[in-house]
Amino acid sequence: MTYKIGLLRGDGIGPEIVDSAVRVLEAIATKYNHKFEFTPYLIGGAALDACGVPLPEETVKGCLASDSVLLGAVGGPKWDTLPGNMRPEKALLGIRAAMELFTNLRPAKLYPALKGDCPLREDIVANGFDIMIVRELTGGIYFGERGTREGKYGEEAYDTESYSRMEIERIAKVAFETARKRNKKLTSIDKANVLDTSRLWRKIVHEMAAEYPDVECLDMLVDNAAMQLVRNPAQFDVIVTSNMFGDILSDEASQITGSIGMLPSASLGNTTRGLYEPIHGSAPDIAGMNKANPIATILSAAMMLLYSFNLVEESEAIVGAVDRVLNAGYRTADIAHGGEALGTKEMTDKIIEML
Ligand code: NAD
């Protein structure tokens, strides 16, 4: 079968790490007899330089015509002084909106081989952790009515949050289904002791829990969740939460893994087409130097195989190869602690060798 993959290389280390993921996908295609057809499109600073806008119409059309899309990263000092709507990062919101991606999946996994990178005490992470955060991406306070006005105490600003039953049901469904495929434990995080949106969120999650008797479903208040993530991260399997809480908690969860160059993400909508990207930025400080860790992008490609193409064995093959490379002691500079480090290309070669 042929899969059409749109490539958004972007800026900084984006082109290097996307090319690494493409090489791994090509190795998978050979091994499992698939055909991946790659088409590059411009985004971010590269698009600004070539056509004066961060997200050209052709890029949007190309992504919508692809079976799935792999993104590197956008941005860099060259474009930092541009006005807000011309910034490379603006293209990220634009492409997510155009592809109608309402779910963000962010795994935070501590690799046994990289325990030393975790900033938490050794006894806390003795057994590692493997969390999947399911964040609502297109609703809530980031998209609500906002403004500034004259209030009781003079100038004031406000932001509003609303969530509809439809929005909560569709994200909760993704979360329950995800938990079903993992360790069958779902923690729904809200602020139901204060917020009406959270009370509706909790009510709907409880209603839906009845349809998933095989999944253990718990509620947790967001302030407690922020503490529990550093107190005992291994208690979590799948977390589902709103846009803003997910934004904050997923960054906290990624930090406690200690290695930003290792973490992939997926953004999904109602179709199987998704947008897959590493959680890190364009790392302009190491761009073009063959120093970037390609693993986050390679694991993003593995997520694409699983969530967009349902190629379970192929996806697991990539994850397994990454595990074996790390267990064998190979490191890129960001996780080498001054020890011997492989370049981006050489790390990619090792992963392909281990497939
Ligand atoms: P960053 O993630 O690019 O870099 C932070 C630090 O981590 C840097 O020291 C960098 O060298 C290192 N790093 C990041 N990824 C790495 C990798 N794969 N391997 C090795 N080291 C890695 O964040 P920043 O410096 O705050 O932002 C740089 C640019 O990226 C800015 O223009 C920012 O707006 C943009 N950005 C883009 C995205 C995105 O495209 N999704 C996300 C965050 C930041």
XYZ file of C-alpha atoms and ligand atoms in Angstrom:
399
model
C 0.000 0.000 0.000
C 1.174 3.553 -0.732
C 1.004 6.219 1.987
C 1.355 9.885 1.038
C 3.323 11.786 3.692
C 3.618 15.569 3.670
C 6.952 16.817 5.030
C 7.183 20.177 6.792
C 10.910 20.455 7.459
C 10.746 24.035 8.760
C 13.729 25.841 10.237
C 16.873 25.332 12.323
C 17.433 21.629 12.987
C 14.043 20.856 11.344
C 15.463 19.709 7.986
C 18.116 17.457 9.612
C 15.750 15.674 11.975
C 12.968 15.251 9.400
C 15.480 13.751 6.977
C 16.538 11.299 9.704
C 12.913 10.224 10.216
C 12.462 9.839 6.446
C 15.482 7.535 6.301
C 14.026 5.396 9.099
C 10.632 5.272 7.335
C 12.349 4.236 4.107
C 14.066 1.387 5.964
C 10.653 0.333 7.352
C 9.166 0.485 3.838
C 11.858 -1.873 2.549
C 11.570 -4.263 5.484
C 7.762 -4.496 5.479
C 7.090 -3.925 1.788
C 5.238 -0.600 2.001
C 5.547 2.506 -0.127
C 5.852 5.932 1.494
C 5.598 8.858 -0.907
C 7.137 12.007 0.587
C 6.229 15.531 -0.568
C 7.943 18.543 1.033
C 6.049 21.786 1.720
C 7.337 25.087 3.051
C 6.468 26.329 6.544
C 7.770 28.864 9.076
C 10.814 30.998 8.394
C 11.691 28.975 5.294
C 8.260 29.871 3.846
C 8.642 33.524 4.870
C 11.965 33.699 3.044
C 10.630 31.992 -0.078
C 7.141 33.503 -0.388
C 6.631 36.147 2.303
C 4.130 34.242 4.502
C 4.749 31.631 7.232
C 2.015 29.284 5.994
C 1.519 29.371 2.203
C -1.828 28.244 0.773
C -0.008 25.515 -1.167
C 1.278 24.044 2.102
C -2.223 23.884 3.570
C -3.614 22.278 0.399
C -0.713 19.810 0.269
C -1.173 18.762 3.906
C -4.913 18.298 3.428
C -4.199 16.098 0.391
C -1.669 13.949 2.335
C -2.454 10.792 4.288
C -0.440 12.254 7.156
C 2.080 15.002 7.902
C 5.487 15.044 9.611
C 6.791 18.368 10.940
C 10.287 19.317 12.153
C 10.208 22.697 13.917
C 9.844 26.349 13.011
C 11.336 29.649 14.109
C 14.688 31.253 14.748
C 16.386 34.563 15.543
C 16.228 35.705 11.914
C 12.431 36.107 12.145
C 12.114 37.066 15.844
C 11.467 40.752 15.204
C 8.537 40.222 12.808
C 5.039 41.217 13.990
C 2.922 38.483 15.681
C 0.867 37.348 12.683
C 3.990 37.061 10.504
C 5.985 35.013 13.011
C 6.971 31.485 11.910
C 5.228 30.050 15.001
C 1.923 31.462 13.736
C 2.061 28.803 11.022
C 1.759 26.063 13.667
C -1.612 27.327 14.921
C -2.684 27.835 11.298
C -1.872 24.327 10.122
C -3.413 22.715 13.238
C -6.612 24.704 12.668
C -6.696 23.962 8.908
C -6.302 20.233 9.597
C -8.985 20.443 12.353
C -6.785 18.751 14.940
C -8.546 18.780 18.310
C -6.451 16.166 20.125
C -2.849 16.436 21.183
C -1.134 13.238 22.299
C 2.059 13.787 24.255
C 3.848 10.771 25.664
C 6.304 11.358 28.496
C 8.408 8.285 28.998
C 11.488 7.840 31.137
C 13.830 5.414 29.401
C 15.571 3.100 31.912
C 18.852 3.823 30.091
C 18.375 7.574 30.647
C 17.380 7.580 34.324
C 20.375 9.766 35.061
C 18.831 12.593 32.993
C 15.700 12.724 35.166
C 15.762 15.630 37.619
C 13.708 13.642 40.173
C 15.253 11.623 43.025
C 16.369 8.136 42.075
C 13.946 6.365 44.456
C 10.977 8.235 42.913
C 11.730 6.984 39.413
C 13.169 3.591 40.323
C 10.614 1.893 38.055
C 10.625 4.553 35.333
C 7.327 5.982 34.035
C 5.373 6.015 30.813
C 2.565 8.580 30.624
C 0.354 9.558 27.697
C -1.201 13.002 28.018
C -4.322 13.566 25.921
C -4.839 17.326 25.683
C -7.855 19.075 24.150
C -6.375 21.381 21.531
C -8.985 23.628 19.949
C -11.332 24.728 22.754
C -11.294 26.220 26.232
C -9.829 29.484 27.431
C -7.283 29.845 24.591
C -10.174 30.164 22.136
C -12.810 31.905 24.299
C -14.013 35.470 24.197
C -11.419 37.902 25.541
C -10.753 41.583 25.762
C -9.726 44.569 27.815
C -12.181 47.062 29.258
C -12.758 49.616 31.966
C -13.736 47.704 35.102
C -14.514 48.469 38.734
C -10.826 49.138 39.471
C -9.963 50.780 36.144
C -8.297 48.993 33.209
C -8.919 45.230 33.284
C -8.563 42.259 30.971
C -10.597 39.052 30.784
C -10.483 35.645 29.115
C -13.356 33.192 29.135
C -13.502 29.417 29.006
C -16.333 27.374 27.585
C -16.554 23.704 26.690
C -19.476 22.076 24.924
C -20.680 18.518 25.515
C -19.547 17.646 21.963
C -15.992 18.897 22.581
C -15.674 17.021 25.874
C -17.177 13.803 24.525
C -14.889 13.624 21.506
C -11.669 14.177 23.493
C -12.795 11.796 26.273
C -13.502 9.133 23.640
C -9.928 9.438 22.321
C -8.630 9.172 25.898
C -10.689 6.097 26.815
C -9.724 4.359 23.559
C -6.056 5.230 24.158
C -6.207 3.885 27.727
C -7.825 0.713 26.419
C -4.779 0.100 24.208
C -2.345 0.751 27.083
C -2.574 -0.056 30.807
C -6.316 0.709 31.045
C -6.045 3.512 33.582
C -7.381 6.989 32.798
C -6.937 10.036 35.036
C -9.197 12.938 34.100
C -7.768 16.209 35.362
C -9.946 19.234 36.067
C -10.723 21.969 38.586
C -14.260 20.846 39.378
C -14.164 22.389 42.872
C -14.162 25.855 41.235
C -14.988 25.839 37.511
C -18.318 25.098 35.825
C -16.522 23.918 32.677
C -14.696 21.369 34.844
C -17.938 20.209 36.470
C -19.447 19.526 33.036
C -16.157 17.878 31.991
C -16.259 15.571 35.024
C -19.959 14.730 34.588
C -19.465 13.716 30.949
C -16.309 11.706 31.661
C -18.240 9.785 34.364
C -21.118 9.120 31.954
C -18.705 7.800 29.352
C -16.800 5.668 31.877
C -19.827 3.354 31.933
C -19.124 2.495 28.278
C -15.530 1.521 29.146
C -15.860 -0.834 32.147
C -12.424 -2.278 31.371
C -10.769 1.138 31.938
C -10.201 2.348 35.504
C -11.222 6.014 35.497
C -10.172 8.479 38.203
C -10.605 12.243 38.696
C -7.848 14.495 39.951
C -7.786 18.227 40.589
C -5.192 20.014 38.500
C -3.267 21.445 41.469
C -2.939 17.969 42.957
C -1.964 16.554 39.533
C 0.908 19.042 39.261
C 2.198 17.726 42.613
C 1.569 14.047 41.875
C 3.555 14.268 38.624
C 6.723 14.998 40.575
C 5.814 12.937 43.663
C 4.937 9.666 41.914
C 4.791 9.915 38.115
C 4.531 6.124 37.743
C 0.935 6.246 39.071
C -0.234 7.685 35.722
C -1.023 5.810 32.522
C -3.276 8.047 30.374
C -4.200 11.594 31.412
C -7.012 13.544 29.745
C -7.423 17.253 30.318
C -8.438 20.613 28.874
C -6.365 22.826 26.609
C -4.748 25.068 29.232
C -4.236 22.406 31.924
C -2.791 20.105 29.243
C -0.445 22.805 28.009
C 1.050 23.223 31.468
C 1.027 19.592 32.640
C 2.505 18.219 29.401
C 5.475 20.572 29.724
C 5.931 19.530 33.351
C 5.771 15.856 32.343
C 8.307 16.356 29.543
C 10.713 18.124 31.886
C 10.744 15.252 34.358
C 11.976 12.916 31.606
C 15.005 15.202 31.422
C 15.526 14.845 27.675
C 13.670 17.209 25.382
C 15.278 15.684 22.274
C 13.521 12.353 22.934
C 9.832 13.290 23.071
C 7.429 12.969 20.130
C 3.854 14.207 19.775
C 0.797 13.671 17.635
C -2.107 15.974 16.867
C -5.237 14.271 15.610
C -8.737 15.144 14.424
C -11.717 13.161 13.198
C -9.844 11.503 10.342
C -6.767 9.295 10.379
C -4.652 12.170 9.039
C -2.528 13.663 11.804
C 0.325 16.074 12.355
C 3.355 14.494 13.998
C 6.210 16.519 15.444
C 8.875 16.519 18.158
C 7.977 18.617 21.204
C 11.194 20.635 21.010
C 11.814 23.748 18.917
C 14.171 24.494 16.036
C 17.306 24.655 18.266
C 19.014 27.384 16.194
C 22.105 27.107 18.447
C 22.975 23.708 16.937
C 21.309 23.957 13.498
C 23.290 22.545 10.571
C 25.966 21.095 12.872
C 24.910 17.420 12.802
C 24.435 17.643 16.584
C 20.640 17.408 16.955
C 19.081 14.373 18.574
C 16.803 12.911 15.875
C 14.986 10.499 18.238
C 11.953 12.735 19.029
C 11.236 13.069 15.307
C 11.885 9.394 14.595
C 9.466 8.467 17.410
C 6.960 10.971 15.953
C 7.177 8.977 12.714
C 6.552 5.816 14.762
C 3.421 7.463 16.226
C 2.290 8.246 12.661
C 2.595 4.593 11.678
C 0.495 3.612 14.699
C -2.203 6.292 14.831
C -2.601 7.247 11.157
C -1.777 4.024 9.330
C -2.480 1.373 12.000
C 0.898 -0.246 11.228
C 1.369 -1.595 14.755
C 4.302 -3.949 14.155
C 6.177 -1.381 12.079
C 5.689 1.291 14.748
C 6.845 -1.052 17.498
C 9.897 -1.962 15.402
C 11.036 1.679 15.469
C 10.383 2.068 19.203
C 12.257 -1.194 19.856
C 15.225 -0.083 17.732
C 15.457 3.200 19.688
C 15.347 1.257 22.988
C 18.133 -1.074 21.837
C 20.339 1.793 20.634
C 19.989 3.534 24.012
C 20.521 0.305 25.973
C 23.677 -0.304 23.934
C 24.955 3.029 25.262
C 24.801 5.184 22.119
C 24.051 8.856 22.810
C 23.769 12.181 21.009
C 25.452 15.173 22.667
C 22.308 16.349 24.533
C 22.132 13.073 26.513
C 25.843 12.160 26.583
C 26.823 14.280 29.627
C 30.130 15.157 28.031
C 30.814 11.538 27.086
C 31.224 10.182 23.587
C 28.435 11.418 21.319
C 27.140 10.431 17.902
C 26.015 13.014 15.345
C 22.459 13.210 13.996
C 23.332 11.100 10.944
C 25.309 8.493 12.875
C 22.532 8.097 15.501
C 20.049 7.603 12.652
C 22.367 4.977 11.084
C 22.495 3.092 14.412
C 18.688 3.077 14.731
C 18.317 1.795 11.163
C 20.927 -0.889 11.872
C 18.923 -2.043 14.933
C 15.588 -2.244 13.063
P 14.321 24.683 21.550
O 13.509 23.489 21.906
O 14.522 24.920 20.116
O 15.760 24.570 22.250
C 15.954 24.542 23.657
C 17.310 23.886 23.962
O 17.213 22.491 23.728
C 18.447 24.384 23.059
O 19.645 24.429 23.794
C 18.543 23.343 21.985
O 19.828 23.223 21.407
C 18.148 22.084 22.734
N 17.466 21.132 21.843
C 16.202 21.200 21.355
N 15.954 20.172 20.559
C 17.063 19.428 20.529
C 17.416 18.216 19.872
N 16.575 17.556 19.069
N 18.656 17.725 20.073
C 19.532 18.353 20.867
N 19.263 19.496 21.521
C 18.031 20.023 21.359
O 13.612 25.933 22.234
P 13.986 27.492 22.143
O 15.480 27.677 22.117
O 13.193 28.111 23.193
O 13.386 27.966 20.743
C 14.147 28.069 19.531
C 13.193 28.417 18.399
O 12.258 27.354 18.206
C 12.352 29.670 18.676
O 12.245 30.388 17.468
C 11.004 29.103 19.104
O 9.954 29.973 18.847
C 10.923 27.869 18.244
N 10.031 26.811 18.762
C 9.361 26.094 17.828
C 8.568 25.040 18.237
C 7.883 24.221 17.174
O 8.223 24.358 16.005
N 6.946 23.366 17.535
C 8.449 24.720 19.586
C 9.184 25.449 20.518
C 9.989 26.511 20.092
